[in-house]
Tab-separated table of C-alpha atoms and ligand atoms in Angstrom:
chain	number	residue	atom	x	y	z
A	26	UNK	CA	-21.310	33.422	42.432
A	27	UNK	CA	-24.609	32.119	43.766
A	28	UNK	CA	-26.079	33.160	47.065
A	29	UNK	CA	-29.212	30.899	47.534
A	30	UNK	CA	-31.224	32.890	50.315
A	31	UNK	CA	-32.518	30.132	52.150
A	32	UNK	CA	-31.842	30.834	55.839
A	33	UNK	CA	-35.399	30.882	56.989
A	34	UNK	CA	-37.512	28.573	58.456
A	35	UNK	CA	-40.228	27.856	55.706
A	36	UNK	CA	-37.235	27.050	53.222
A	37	UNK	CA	-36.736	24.302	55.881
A	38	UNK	CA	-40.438	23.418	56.179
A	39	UNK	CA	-40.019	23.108	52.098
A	40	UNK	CA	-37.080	20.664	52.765
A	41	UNK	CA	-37.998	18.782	55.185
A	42	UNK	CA	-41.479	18.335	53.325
A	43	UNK	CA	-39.375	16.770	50.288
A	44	UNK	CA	-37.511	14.629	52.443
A	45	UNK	CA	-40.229	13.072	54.049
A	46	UNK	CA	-42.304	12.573	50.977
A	47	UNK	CA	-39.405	10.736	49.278
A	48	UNK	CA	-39.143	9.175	52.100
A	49	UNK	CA	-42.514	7.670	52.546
A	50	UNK	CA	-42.410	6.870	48.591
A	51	UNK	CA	-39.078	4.679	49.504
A	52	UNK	CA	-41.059	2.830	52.082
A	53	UNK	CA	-44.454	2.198	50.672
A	54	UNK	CA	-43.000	-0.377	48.192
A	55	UNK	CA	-40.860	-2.209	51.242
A	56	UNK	CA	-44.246	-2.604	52.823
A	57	UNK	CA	-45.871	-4.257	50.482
A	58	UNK	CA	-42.919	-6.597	49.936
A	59	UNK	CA	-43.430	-7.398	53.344
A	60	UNK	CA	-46.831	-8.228	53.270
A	61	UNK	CA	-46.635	-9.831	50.050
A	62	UNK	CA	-44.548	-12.528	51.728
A	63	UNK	CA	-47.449	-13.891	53.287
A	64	UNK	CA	-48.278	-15.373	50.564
A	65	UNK	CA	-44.905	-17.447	51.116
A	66	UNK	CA	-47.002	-18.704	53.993
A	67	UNK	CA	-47.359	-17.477	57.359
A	68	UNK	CA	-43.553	-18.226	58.316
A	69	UNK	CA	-41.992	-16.249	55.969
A	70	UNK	CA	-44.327	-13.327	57.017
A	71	UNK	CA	-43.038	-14.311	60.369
A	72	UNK	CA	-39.694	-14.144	60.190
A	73	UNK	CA	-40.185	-10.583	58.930
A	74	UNK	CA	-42.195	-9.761	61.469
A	75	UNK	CA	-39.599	-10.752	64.178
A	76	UNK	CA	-36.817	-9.247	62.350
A	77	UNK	CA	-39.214	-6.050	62.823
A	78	UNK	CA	-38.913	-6.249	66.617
A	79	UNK	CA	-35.024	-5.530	67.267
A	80	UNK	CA	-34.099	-2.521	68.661
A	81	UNK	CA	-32.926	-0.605	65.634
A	82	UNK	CA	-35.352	-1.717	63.333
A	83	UNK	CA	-37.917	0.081	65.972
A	84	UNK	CA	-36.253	3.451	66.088
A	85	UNK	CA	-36.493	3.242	62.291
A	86	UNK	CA	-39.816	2.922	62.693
A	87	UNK	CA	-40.516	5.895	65.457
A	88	UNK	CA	-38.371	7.596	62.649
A	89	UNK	CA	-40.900	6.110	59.968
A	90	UNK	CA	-44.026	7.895	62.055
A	91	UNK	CA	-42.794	11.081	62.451
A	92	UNK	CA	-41.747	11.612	58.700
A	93	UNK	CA	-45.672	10.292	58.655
A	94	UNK	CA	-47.046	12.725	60.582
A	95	UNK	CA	-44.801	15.745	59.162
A	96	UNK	CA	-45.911	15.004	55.801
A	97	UNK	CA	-49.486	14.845	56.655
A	98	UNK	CA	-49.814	18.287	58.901
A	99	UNK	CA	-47.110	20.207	56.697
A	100	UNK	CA	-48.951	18.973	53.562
A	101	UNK	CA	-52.467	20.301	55.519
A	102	UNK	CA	-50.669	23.433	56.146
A	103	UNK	CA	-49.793	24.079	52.140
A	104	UNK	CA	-53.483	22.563	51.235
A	105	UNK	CA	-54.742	25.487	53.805
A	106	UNK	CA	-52.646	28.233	52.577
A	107	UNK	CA	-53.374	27.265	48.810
A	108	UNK	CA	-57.527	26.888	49.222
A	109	UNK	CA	-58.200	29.197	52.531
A	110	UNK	CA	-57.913	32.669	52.314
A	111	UNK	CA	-54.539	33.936	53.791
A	112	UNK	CA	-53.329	33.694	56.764
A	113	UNK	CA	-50.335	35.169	58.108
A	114	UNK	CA	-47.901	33.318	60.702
A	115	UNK	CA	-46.650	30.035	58.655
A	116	UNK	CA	-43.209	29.428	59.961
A	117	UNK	CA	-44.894	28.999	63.293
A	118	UNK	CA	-47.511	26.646	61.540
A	119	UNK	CA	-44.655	24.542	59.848
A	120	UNK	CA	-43.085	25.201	62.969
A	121	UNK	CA	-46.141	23.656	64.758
A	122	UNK	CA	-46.506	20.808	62.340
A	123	UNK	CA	-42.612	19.442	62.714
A	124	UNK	CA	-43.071	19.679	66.699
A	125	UNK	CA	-46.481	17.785	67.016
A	126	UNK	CA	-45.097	15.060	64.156
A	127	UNK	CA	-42.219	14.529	67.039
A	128	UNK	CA	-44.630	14.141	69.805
A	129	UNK	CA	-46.311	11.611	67.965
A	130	UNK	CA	-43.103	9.727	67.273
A	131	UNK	CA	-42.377	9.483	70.709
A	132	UNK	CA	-45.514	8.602	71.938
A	133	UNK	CA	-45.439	5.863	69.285
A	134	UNK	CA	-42.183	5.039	70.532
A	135	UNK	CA	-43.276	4.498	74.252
A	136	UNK	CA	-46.549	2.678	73.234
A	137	UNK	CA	-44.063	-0.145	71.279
A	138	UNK	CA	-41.580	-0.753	73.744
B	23	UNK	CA	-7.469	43.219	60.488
B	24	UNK	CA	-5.473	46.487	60.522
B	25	UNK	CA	-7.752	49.003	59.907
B	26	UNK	CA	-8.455	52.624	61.119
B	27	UNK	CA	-11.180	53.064	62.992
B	28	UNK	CA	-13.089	54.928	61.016
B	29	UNK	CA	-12.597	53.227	57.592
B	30	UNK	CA	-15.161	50.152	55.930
B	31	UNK	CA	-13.511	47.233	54.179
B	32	UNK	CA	-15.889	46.945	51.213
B	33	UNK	CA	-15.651	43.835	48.674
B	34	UNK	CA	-17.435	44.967	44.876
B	35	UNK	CA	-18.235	42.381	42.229
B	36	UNK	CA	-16.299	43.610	39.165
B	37	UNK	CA	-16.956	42.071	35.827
B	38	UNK	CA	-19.369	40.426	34.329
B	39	UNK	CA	-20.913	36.934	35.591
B	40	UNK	CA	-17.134	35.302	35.370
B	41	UNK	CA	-15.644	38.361	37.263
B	42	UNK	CA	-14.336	38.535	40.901
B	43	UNK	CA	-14.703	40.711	43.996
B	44	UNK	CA	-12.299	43.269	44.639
B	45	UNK	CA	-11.522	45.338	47.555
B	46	UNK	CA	-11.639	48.904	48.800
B	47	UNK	CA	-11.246	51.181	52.248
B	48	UNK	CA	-14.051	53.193	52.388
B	49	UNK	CA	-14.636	56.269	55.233
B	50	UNK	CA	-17.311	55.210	57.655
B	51	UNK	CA	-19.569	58.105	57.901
B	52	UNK	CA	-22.722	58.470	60.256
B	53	UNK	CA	-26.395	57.185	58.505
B	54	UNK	CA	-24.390	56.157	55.743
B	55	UNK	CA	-26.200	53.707	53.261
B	56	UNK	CA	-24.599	50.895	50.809
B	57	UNK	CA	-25.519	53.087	47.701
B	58	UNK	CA	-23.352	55.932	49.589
B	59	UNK	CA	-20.474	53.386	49.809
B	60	UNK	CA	-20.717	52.345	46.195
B	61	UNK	CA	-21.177	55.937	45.119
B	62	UNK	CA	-17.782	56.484	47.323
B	63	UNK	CA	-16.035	53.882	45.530
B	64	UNK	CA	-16.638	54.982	41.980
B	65	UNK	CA	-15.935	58.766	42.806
B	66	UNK	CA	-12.901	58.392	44.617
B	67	UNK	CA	-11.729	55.018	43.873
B	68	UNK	CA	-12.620	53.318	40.574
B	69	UNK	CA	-14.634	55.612	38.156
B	70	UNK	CA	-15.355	53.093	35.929
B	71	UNK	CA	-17.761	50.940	38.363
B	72	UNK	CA	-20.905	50.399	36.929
B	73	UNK	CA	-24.310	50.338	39.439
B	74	UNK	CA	-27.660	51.575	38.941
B	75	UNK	CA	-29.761	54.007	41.115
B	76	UNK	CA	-32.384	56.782	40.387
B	77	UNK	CA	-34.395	58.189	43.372
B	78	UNK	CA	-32.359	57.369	46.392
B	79	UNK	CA	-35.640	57.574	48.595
B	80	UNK	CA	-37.260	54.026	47.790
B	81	UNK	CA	-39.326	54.747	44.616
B	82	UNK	CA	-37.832	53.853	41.741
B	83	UNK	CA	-36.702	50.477	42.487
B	84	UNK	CA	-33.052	50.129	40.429
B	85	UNK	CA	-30.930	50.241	43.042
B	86	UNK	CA	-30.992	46.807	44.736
B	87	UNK	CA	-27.889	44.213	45.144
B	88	UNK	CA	-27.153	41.801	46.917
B	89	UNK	CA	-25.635	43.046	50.200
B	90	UNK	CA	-23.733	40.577	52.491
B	91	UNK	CA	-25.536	37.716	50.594
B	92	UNK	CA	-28.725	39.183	50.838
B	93	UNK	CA	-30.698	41.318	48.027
B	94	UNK	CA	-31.843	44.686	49.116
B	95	UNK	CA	-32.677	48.228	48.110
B	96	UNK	CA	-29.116	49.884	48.581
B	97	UNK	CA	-30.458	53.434	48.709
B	98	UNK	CA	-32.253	52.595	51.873
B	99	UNK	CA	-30.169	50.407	53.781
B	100	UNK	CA	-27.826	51.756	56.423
B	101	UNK	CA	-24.585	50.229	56.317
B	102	UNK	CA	-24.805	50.312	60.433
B	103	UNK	CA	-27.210	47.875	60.178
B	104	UNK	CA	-25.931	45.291	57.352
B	105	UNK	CA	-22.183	45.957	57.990
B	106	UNK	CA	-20.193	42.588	60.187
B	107	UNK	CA	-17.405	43.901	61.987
B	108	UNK	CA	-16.840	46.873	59.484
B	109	UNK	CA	-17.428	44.742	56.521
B	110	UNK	CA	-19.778	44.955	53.568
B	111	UNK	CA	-19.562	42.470	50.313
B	112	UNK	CA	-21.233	43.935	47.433
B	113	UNK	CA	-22.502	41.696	44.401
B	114	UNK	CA	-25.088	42.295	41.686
B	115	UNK	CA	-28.688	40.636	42.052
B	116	UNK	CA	-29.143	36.892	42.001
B	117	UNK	CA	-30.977	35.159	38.740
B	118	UNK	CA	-30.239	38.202	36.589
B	119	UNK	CA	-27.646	38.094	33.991
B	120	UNK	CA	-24.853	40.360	35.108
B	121	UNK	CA	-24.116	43.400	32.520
B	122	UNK	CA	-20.903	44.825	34.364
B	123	UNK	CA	-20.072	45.327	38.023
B	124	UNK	CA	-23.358	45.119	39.706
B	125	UNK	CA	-25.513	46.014	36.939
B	126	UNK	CA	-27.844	43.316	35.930
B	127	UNK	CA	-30.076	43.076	32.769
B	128	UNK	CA	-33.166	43.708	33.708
B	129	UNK	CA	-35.013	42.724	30.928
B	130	UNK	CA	-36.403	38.990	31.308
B	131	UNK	CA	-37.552	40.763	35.069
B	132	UNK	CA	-39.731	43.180	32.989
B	133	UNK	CA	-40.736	40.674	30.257
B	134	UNK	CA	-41.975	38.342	32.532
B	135	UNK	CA	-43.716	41.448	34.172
B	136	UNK	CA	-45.477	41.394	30.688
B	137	UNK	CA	-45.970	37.782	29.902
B	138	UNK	CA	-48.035	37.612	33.021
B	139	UNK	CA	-50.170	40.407	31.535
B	140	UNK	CA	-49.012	43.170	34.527
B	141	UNK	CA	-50.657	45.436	32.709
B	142	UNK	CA	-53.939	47.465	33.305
B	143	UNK	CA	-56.651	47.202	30.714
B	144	UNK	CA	-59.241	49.809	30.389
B	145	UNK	CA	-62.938	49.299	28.864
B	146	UNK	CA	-63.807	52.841	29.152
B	147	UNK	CA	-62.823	56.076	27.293
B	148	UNK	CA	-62.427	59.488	28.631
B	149	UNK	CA	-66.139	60.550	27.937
B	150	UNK	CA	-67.565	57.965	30.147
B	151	UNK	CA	-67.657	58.141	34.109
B	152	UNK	CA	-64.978	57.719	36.095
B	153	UNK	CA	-65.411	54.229	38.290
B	154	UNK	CA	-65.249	54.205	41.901
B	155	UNK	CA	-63.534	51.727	43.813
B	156	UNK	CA	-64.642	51.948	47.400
B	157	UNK	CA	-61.913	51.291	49.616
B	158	UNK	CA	-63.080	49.224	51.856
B	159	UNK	CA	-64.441	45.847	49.679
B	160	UNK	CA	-62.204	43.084	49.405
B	161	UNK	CA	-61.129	43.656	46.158
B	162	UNK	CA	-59.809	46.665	46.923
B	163	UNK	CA	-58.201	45.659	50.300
B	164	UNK	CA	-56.379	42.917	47.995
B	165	UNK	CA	-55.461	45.728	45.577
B	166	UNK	CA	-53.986	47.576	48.342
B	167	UNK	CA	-52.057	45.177	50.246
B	168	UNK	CA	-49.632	44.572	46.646
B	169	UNK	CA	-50.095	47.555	44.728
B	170	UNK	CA	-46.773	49.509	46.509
B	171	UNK	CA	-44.152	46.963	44.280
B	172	UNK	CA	-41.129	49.481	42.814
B	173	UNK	CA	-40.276	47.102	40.321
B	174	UNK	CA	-36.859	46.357	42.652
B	175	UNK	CA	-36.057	42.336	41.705
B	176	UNK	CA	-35.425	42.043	44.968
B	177	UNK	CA	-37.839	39.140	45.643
B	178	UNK	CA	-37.475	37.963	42.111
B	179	UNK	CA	-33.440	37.447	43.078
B	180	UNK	CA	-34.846	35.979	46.530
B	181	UNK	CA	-36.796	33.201	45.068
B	182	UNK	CA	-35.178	29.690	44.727
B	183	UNK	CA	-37.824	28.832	42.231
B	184	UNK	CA	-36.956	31.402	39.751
B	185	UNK	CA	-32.953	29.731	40.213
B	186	UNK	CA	-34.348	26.109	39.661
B	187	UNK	CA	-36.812	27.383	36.877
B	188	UNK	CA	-35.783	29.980	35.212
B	189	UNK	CA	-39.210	30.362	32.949
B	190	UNK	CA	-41.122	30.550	36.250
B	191	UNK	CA	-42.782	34.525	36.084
B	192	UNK	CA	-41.832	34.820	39.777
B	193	UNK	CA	-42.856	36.675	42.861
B	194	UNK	CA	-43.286	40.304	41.958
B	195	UNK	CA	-44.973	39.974	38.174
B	196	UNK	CA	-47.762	37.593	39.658
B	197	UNK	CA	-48.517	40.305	43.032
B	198	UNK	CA	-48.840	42.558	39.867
B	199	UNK	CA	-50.876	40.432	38.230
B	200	UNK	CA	-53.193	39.930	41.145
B	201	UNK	CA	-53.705	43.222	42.216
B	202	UNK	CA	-55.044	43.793	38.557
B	203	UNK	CA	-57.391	40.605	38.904
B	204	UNK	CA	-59.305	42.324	41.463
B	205	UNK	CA	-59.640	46.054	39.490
B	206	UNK	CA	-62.839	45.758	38.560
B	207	UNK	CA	-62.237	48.626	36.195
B	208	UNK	CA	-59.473	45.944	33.916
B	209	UNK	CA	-60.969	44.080	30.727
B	210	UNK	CA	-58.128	41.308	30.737
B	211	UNK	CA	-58.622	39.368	33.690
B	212	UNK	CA	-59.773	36.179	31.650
B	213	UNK	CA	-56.665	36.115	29.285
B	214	UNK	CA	-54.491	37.193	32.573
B	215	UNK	CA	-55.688	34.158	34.857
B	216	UNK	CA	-54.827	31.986	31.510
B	217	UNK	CA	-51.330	33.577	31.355
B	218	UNK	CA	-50.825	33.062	34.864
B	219	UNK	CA	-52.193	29.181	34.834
B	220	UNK	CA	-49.527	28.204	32.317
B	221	UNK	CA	-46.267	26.519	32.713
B	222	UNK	CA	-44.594	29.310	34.081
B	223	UNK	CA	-47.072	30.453	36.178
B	224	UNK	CA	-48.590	30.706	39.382
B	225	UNK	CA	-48.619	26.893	40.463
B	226	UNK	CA	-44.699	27.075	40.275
B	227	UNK	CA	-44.683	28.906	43.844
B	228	UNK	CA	-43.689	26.008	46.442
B	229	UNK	CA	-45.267	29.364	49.252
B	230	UNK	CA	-40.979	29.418	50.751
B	231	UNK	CA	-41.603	33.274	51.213
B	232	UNK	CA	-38.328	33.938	50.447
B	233	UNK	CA	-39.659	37.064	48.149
B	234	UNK	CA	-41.662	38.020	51.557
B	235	UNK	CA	-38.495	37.779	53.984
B	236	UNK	CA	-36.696	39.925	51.740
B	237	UNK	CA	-39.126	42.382	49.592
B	238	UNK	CA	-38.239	46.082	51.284
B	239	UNK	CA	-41.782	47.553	50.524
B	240	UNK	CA	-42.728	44.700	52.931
B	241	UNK	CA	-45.618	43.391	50.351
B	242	UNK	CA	-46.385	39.749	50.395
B	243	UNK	CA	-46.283	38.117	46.613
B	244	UNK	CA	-46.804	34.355	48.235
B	245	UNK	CA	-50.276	35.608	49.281
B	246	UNK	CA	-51.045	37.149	46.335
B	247	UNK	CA	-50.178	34.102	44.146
B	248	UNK	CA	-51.780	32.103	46.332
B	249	UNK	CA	-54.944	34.404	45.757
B	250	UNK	CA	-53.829	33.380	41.740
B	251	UNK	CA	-53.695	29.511	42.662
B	252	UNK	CA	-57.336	29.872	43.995
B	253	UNK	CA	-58.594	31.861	41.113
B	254	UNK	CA	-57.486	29.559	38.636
B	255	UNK	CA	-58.879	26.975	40.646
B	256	UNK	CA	-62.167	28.268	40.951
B	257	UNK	CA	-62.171	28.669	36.841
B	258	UNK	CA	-60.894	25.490	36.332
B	259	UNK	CA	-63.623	23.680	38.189
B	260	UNK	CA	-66.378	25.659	37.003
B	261	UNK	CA	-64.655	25.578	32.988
B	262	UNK	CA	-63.990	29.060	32.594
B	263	UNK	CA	-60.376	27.866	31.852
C	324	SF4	S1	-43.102	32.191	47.909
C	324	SF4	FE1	-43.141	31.573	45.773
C	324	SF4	S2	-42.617	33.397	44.627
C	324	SF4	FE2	-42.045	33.782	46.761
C	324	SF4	S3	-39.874	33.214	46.853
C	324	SF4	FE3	-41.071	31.433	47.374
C	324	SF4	S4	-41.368	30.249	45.518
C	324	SF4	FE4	-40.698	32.330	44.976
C	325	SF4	S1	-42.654	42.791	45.314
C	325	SF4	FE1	-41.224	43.868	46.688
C	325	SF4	S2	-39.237	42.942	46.277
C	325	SF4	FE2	-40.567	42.385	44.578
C	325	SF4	S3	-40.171	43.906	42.992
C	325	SF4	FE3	-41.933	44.610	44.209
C	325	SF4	S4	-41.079	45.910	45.806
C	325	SF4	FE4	-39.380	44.750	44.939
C	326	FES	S1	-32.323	54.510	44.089
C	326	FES	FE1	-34.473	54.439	43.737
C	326	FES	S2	-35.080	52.808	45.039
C	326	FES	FE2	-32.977	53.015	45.516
């Protein structure tokens, strides 16, 4: 008998704010591994670096920016609403955030193919 | 469904936390609210149904449950407007123990209320002058904008924080406890900001609004504890805390 109440849009914002951030922590240690392999010698840096130009490996990355971008302007929006003084309006500010973070993605995505 | 017209299939939580809803044909009537339909039900249906209501105008705050998954004040909410096809499920408040039926104990709500320091605390006696608090500074604006709370729960059973957390003070004792941090007239805003800096306290809030979707005196706790977040801040940095 539990009724979470969590149809509403900053519930989402807090979600997809998670998500992203755990998201981003998952990566950060791939990319290093990646760049660490340079010290294998350019070829093995290489070979990752070719793998990194099929097709799917590229919408992973358009996927990659946009978590980027959400976490950055949804994270601005909390750091604004915790220091600033009030301001009314934030599901269309988290709102805001999550449709300029896709933008971004696909302009990345049409700058890399 | 077979069912007149004129009649409202109504589901009540009966029990305690391991009970189960049951179900009861209700008259429709015209500006009818859910505390009407509950009131119904025990009078002419099941006398032993236990609920809990006072003013039935909006003032006293012990009415609310949670009304086709939502909490609300019951005295104030027409079943024309909550109602799905003729159809209202009735449950006591989220994050409350249930007592019985949809009576919930109350008394970690008002605790907490307390362990944030909710409390007014005068420096002056009744021979000294009474302090004016012109309306229009800040402080009193803030005052304003959270002082109308009724003590409903409503936002406290909104708040997924206060499900994950349970020793998280939630929504509606930290709006109290900022509308008394800017009464210039209190003593015990120092050991109040403290109380609200702790574990349980302000910094809990992940700003969801959930309390502000659902709160029927339409007040705005996030705002207020953010107000709290900055406070403590400000004492923090400059080692008031
Ligand atoms: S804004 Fe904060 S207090 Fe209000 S429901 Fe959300 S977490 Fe709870
Ligand atoms: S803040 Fe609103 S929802 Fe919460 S107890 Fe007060 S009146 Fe009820
Ligand atoms: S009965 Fe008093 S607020 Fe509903």
């Amino acid at each position: 008998m539990t009724h979470p109440h969590r149809n509403q849009p900053l519930w989402w914002a807090f979600a997809l704010h998670r998500v992203s951030g755990l998201g981003l922590a998952c990566f950060l240690p791939l990319h290093f591994l990646v760049l660490g392999s340079a010290l294998n010698g350019d070829a093995a840096l290489d070979g990752v670096l070719a793998w990194t130009e099929s097709g799917p490996v590229k919408l992973a990355e358009m996927g990659l920016v946009f978590l980027l971008a959400l976490h950055l302007l949804g994270g601005l929006r909390l750091l604004a609403l915790e220091f600033l003084p009030w301001r009314d309006g934030q599901a269309t500010l988290a709102a805001l955030a999550g449709s300029v973070s896709l933008v971004f993605a696909f302009i990345f995505m049409f700058n890399v193919i | 469904m077979n069912r007149a017209d004129d009649t409202l299939a109504v589901e009540i939580w009966k029990g305690g936390t391991d009970g189960r809803l049951a179900a009861f044909e209700v008259p429709l009537r015209a500006n009818q609210t859910v505390l009407d339909v509950v009131t119904w039900v025990q009078r002419h249906r099941d006398p032993a149904l236990a609920y809990r209501f006072a003013c039935r105008v909006g003032m006293c705050g012990s009415c609310a449950m949670t009304v086709n998954g939502k909490p609300r004040w019951t005295c104030r909410t027409h079943v024309a407007k909550v109602a799905v096809e003729r159809h209202l499920t009735i449950e006591p408040l989220r994050n409350l123990p249930v007592i019985k039926d949809l009576a919930c104990d109350m008394t970690v709500f008002f605790e907490k209320w307390q362990a944030a320091r909710g409390r007014f605390e005068g420096r002056t006696t009744r021979h000294d002058e009474v302090v004016q608090l012109a309306p229009d500074t800040p402080a009193r604006v803030a005052i304003d904008a959270g002082i109308e709370c009724i003590n409903c729960a409503v936002c406290y059973a909104a708040c997924d924080v206060v499900a994950w957390k349970p020793d998280y003070l939630g929504p509606a004792a930290l709006n109290r406890a900022w509308t008394l941090q800017n009464d210039t007239r209190d003593a015990g805003q120092e050991a109040r900001l403290a109380a609200v800096a702790g574990d349980a306290g302000c910094h809990n809030c992940h700003s969801l609004q959930g309390c502000v979707a659902h709160c029927p005196k339409a007040l705005n706790p996030t705002a207020a504890i953010a107000g709290l977040k900055r406070a403590v801040f400000r004492a923090a940095l400059s080692g008031d805390l």
